[in-house]
Structures are given as structure tokens and as C-alpha cells.
Short mmCIF file of C-alpha atoms and ligand atoms in Angstrom, two decimals:
data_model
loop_
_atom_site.label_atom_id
_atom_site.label_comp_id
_atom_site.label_asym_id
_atom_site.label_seq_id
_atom_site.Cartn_x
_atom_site.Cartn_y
_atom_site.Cartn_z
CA UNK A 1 0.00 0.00 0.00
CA UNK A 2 1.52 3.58 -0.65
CA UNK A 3 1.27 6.28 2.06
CA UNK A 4 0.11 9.41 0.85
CA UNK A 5 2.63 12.27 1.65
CA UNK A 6 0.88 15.20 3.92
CA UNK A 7 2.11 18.18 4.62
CA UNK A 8 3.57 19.64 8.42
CA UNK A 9 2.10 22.96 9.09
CA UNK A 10 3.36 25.71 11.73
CA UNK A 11 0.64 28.01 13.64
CA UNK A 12 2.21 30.32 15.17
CA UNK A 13 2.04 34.14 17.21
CA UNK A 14 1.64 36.03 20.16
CA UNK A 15 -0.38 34.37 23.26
CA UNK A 16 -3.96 34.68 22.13
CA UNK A 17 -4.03 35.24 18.83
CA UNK A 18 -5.85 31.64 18.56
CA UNK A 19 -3.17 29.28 17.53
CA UNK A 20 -5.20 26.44 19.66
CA UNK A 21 -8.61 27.20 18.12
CA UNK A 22 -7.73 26.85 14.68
CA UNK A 23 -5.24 24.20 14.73
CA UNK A 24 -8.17 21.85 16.45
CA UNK A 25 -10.35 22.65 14.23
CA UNK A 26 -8.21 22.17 11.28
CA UNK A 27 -7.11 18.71 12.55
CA UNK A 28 -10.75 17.88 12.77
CA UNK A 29 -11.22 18.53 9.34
CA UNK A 30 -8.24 17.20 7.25
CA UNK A 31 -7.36 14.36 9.87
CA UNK A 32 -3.97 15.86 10.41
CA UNK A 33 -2.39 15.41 13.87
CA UNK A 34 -2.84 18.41 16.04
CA UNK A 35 0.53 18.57 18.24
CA UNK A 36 0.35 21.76 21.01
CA UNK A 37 3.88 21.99 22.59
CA UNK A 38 3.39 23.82 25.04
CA UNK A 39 1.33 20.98 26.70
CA UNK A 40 3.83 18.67 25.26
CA UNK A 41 6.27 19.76 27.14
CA UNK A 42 4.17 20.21 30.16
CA UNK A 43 3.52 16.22 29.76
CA UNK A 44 7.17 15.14 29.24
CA UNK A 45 8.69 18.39 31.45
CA UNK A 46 10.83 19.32 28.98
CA UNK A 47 11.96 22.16 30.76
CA UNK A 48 15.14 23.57 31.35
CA UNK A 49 14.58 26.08 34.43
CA UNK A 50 12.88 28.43 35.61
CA UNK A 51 12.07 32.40 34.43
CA UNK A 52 11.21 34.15 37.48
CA UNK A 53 10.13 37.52 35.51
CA UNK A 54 7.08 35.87 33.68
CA UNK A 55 6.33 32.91 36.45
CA UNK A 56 7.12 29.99 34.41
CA UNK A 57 8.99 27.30 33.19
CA UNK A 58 11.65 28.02 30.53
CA UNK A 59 10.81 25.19 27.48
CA UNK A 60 14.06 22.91 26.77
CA UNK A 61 14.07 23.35 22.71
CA UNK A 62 16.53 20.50 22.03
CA UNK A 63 14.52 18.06 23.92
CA UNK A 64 11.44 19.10 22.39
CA UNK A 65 12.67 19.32 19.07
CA UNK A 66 14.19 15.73 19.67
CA UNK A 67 10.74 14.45 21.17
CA UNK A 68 9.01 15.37 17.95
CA UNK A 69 11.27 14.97 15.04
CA UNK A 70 9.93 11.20 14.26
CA UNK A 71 6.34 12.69 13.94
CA UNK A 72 7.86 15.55 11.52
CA UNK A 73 9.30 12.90 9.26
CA UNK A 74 6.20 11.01 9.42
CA UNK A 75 4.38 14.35 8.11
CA UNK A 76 0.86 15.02 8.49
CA UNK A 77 1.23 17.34 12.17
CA UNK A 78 -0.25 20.91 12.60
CA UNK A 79 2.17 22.06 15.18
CA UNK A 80 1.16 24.64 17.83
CA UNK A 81 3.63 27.41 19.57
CA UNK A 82 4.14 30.83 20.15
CA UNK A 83 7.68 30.96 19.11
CA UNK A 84 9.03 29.03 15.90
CA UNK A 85 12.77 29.60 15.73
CA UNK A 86 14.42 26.82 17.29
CA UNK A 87 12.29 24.20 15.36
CA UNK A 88 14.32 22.80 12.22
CA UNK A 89 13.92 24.77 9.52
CA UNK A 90 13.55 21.39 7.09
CA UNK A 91 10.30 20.51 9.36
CA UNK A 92 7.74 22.71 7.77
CA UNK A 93 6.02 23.47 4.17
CA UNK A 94 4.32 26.14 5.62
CA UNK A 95 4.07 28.34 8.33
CA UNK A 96 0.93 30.52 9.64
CA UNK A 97 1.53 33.58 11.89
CA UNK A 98 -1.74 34.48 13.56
CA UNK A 99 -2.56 37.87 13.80
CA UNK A 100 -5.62 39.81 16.23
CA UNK A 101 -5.53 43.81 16.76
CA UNK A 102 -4.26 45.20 19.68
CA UNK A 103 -7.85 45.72 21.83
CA UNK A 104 -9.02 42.02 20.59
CA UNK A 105 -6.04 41.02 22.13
CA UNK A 106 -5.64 42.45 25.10
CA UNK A 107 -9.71 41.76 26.32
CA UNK A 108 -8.58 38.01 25.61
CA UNK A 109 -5.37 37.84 27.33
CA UNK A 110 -7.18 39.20 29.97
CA UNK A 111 -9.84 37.05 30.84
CA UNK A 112 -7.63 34.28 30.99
CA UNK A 113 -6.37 35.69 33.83
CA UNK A 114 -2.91 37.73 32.21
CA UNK A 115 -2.34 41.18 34.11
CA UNK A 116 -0.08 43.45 34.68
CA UNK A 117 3.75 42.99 33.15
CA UNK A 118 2.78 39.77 31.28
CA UNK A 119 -0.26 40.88 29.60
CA UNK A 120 1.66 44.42 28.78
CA UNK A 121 4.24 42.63 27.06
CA UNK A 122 2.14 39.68 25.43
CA UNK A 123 0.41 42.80 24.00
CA UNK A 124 3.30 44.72 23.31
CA UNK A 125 4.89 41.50 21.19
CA UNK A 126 1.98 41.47 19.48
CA UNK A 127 2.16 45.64 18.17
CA UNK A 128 5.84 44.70 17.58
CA UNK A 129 5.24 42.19 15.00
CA UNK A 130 7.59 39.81 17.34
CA UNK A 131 6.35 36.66 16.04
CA UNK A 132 5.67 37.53 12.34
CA UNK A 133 9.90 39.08 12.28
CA UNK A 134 11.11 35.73 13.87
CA UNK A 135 9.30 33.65 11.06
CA UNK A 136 10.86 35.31 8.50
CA UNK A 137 14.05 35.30 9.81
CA UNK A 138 13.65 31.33 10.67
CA UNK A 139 11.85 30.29 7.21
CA UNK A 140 11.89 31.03 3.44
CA UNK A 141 9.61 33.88 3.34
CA UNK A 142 7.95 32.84 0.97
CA UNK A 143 5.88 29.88 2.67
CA UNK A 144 5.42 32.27 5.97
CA UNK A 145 1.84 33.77 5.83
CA UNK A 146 0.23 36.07 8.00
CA UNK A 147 -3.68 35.18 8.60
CA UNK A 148 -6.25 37.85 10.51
CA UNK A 149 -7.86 36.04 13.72
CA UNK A 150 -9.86 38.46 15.05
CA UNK A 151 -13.68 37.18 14.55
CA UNK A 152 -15.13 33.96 13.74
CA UNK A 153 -15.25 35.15 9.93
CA UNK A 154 -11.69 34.94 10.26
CA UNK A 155 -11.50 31.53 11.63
CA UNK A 156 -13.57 29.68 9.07
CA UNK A 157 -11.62 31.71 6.19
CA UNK A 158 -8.57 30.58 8.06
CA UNK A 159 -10.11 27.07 8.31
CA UNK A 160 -10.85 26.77 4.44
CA UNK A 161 -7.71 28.49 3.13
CA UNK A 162 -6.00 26.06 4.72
CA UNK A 163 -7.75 23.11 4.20
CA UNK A 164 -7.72 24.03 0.78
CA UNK A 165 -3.70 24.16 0.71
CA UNK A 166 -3.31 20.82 1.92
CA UNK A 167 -5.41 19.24 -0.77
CA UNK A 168 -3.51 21.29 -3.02
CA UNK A 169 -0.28 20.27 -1.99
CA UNK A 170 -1.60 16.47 -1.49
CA UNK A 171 -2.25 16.39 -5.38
CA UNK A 172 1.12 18.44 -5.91
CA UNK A 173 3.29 15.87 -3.70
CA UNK A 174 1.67 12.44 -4.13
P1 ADP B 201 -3.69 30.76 21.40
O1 ADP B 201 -3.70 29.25 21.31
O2 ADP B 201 -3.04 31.41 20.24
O3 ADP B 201 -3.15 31.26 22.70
P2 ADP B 201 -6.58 30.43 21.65
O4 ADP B 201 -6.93 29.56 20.50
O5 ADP B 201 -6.50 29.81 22.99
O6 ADP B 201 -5.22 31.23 21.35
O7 ADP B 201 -7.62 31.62 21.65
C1 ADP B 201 -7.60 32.64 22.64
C2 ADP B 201 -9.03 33.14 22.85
O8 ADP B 201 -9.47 33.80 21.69
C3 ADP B 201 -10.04 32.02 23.12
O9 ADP B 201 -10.97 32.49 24.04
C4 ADP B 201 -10.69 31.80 21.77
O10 ADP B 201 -11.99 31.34 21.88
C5 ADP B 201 -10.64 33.18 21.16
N1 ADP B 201 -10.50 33.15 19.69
C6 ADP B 201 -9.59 32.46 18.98
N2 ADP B 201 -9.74 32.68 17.66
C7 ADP B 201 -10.77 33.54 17.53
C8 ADP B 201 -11.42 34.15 16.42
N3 ADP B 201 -11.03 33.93 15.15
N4 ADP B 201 -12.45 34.97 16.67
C9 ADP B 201 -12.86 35.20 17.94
N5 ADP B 201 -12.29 34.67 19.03
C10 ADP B 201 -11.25 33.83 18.84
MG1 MG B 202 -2.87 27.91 22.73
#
């Protein structure tokens, strides 16, 4: 029997932008595994100290790139993170930075319970374009994409756009 090829995509951007939302979703629709590493690493504690500024574990890249990197050969994985620069660059066909305006934001961040520093700076990333610049810098740009989240228009445009990729590159790769 021949395996199809799929495709490994990257959602990535600030805390809040919806990352979590739409990478469910989309595994729900193509059948692509949804991998969230922050819980990932919560599960295996792949951590590597502690940052006493923001209150919380600091993530041990090397281990989690290690603990994946069978899955990203396999293909097929919608990968979930708010940072994208220590993954291999070789991983990913395409990478998706989330993007939500600055009040959006901020109302979200806080009512899940961010105030103060950390939801100043989480916003602050956000205005800076933080995410989006480290992307580019870590991948060709041409397969980094920016996508609006702000409304659930967004989402299922997000949703279908992407869905439609994969089958795209599916026919394209197999
Ligand atoms: P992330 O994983 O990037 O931190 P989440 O997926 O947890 O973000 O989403 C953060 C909050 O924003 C959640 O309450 C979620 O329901 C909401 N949200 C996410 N995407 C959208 C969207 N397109 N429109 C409206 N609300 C959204
Ligand atoms: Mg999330």
C-alpha cells in the first residue's frame, strides 16, 4: 500500500491570537495530527529552568525538538507554539503567523487571567510584529503567511484556506 505524503504545518504568534482554536479545528477537518507543545512539554517536562520575571517554566528546545522529530518525518502534524525559531527549519512546508488587533487582544489575554507585566508585554509582542519578524528570519519567506484572527469570519476563512492548501499540496506531492 503507498502512504500518501501530507504536509507539516506551523501556527504560530503572540499568546492569544488563537493558535489552539484553529489548529483543532483544522485537525478535525483534514485528519492531520494536532501537536500543542506547550502541553507537550508540560507532559514530558521538557523544561530547562525556571524564568522568574514571567512565572514559568523556561521550554528545553533540544529536547522538544528531539521528542518530535519522528512525527515531523512522518508528516501530516499541525504544530502549535508561540515561538518558531528553534524548530528545524527542514520541518515545515508552511508556516501561519496568527494575527488579532491590539484591543481584541488584550480583552482576551485578559480574561484568561494575564495582568499586569505579562499581559503588557504579550500585547506589546503582538504591536511589535515579534512573532511575524522571527518567522521570517527562521523560514523562506515565501511559505510564511500572516492570517487575521480576530472574529469567527476569520476563523472559518482561516479554516478553508487552509484546508484548501493541503489538498492542493496532497495532489502536488503524491
Ligand atoms: P492561542 O492558542 O493562540 O493562545 P486560543 O486559541 O487559545 O489562542 O484563543 C484565545 C481566545 O481567543 C479564546 O478564548 C478563543 O476562543 C478566542 N478566539 C480564537 N480565535 C478567535 C477568532 N477567530 N475569533 C474570535 N475569538 C477567537
Ligand atoms: Mg494555545
Amino acid at each position: 500500500m503507498k502512504i500518501m505524503k501530507r504536509p507539516n504545518i506551523l501556527l504560530t504568534g503572540t499568546p492569544g491570537v488563537g493558535k489552539t482554536t484553529l489548529g483543532k479545528e483544522l485537525a478535525q477537518r483534514t485528519g492531520l495530527t494536532y501537536i500543542n507543545v506547550g502541553d507537550l512539554a508540560k507532559e514530558g517536562q521538557l523544561f530547562d529552568g525556571y524564568d522568574e520575571e514571567y512565572q514559568c517554566p523556561i521550554l528545553d528546545e533540544d529536547r522538544v525538538v528531539d521528542e518530535l522529530e519522528d512525527q515531523m518525518t512522518e508528516g501530516g502534524m499541525i504544530v502549535d507554539y508561540h515561538g518558531c525559531d528553534f524548530f528545524p527549519e527542514r520541518w515545515f512546508h508552511i508556516v501561519f503567523v496568527l494575527r488579532t488587533d491590539n484591543t481584541n487582544l488584550y480583552n482576551r489575554l485578559e480574561s484568561r487571567g494575564y495582568t499586569g507585566k505579562k499581559l503588557q508585554d504579550n500585547v506589546q509582542c503582538e504591536i511589535f510584529q515579534t512573532i511575524y519578524e522571527e518567522a521570517v528570519e527562521a523560514y523562506k519567506e515565501e511559505i510564511v503567511h500572516q492570517l487575521p484572527s480576530n472574529d469567527p469570519d476569520d476563523l472559518e476563512r482561516n479554516l478553508e484556506q487552509i484546508a484548501q492548501w493541503i489538498e492542493q499540496w496532497m495532489k502536488d506531492n503524491n
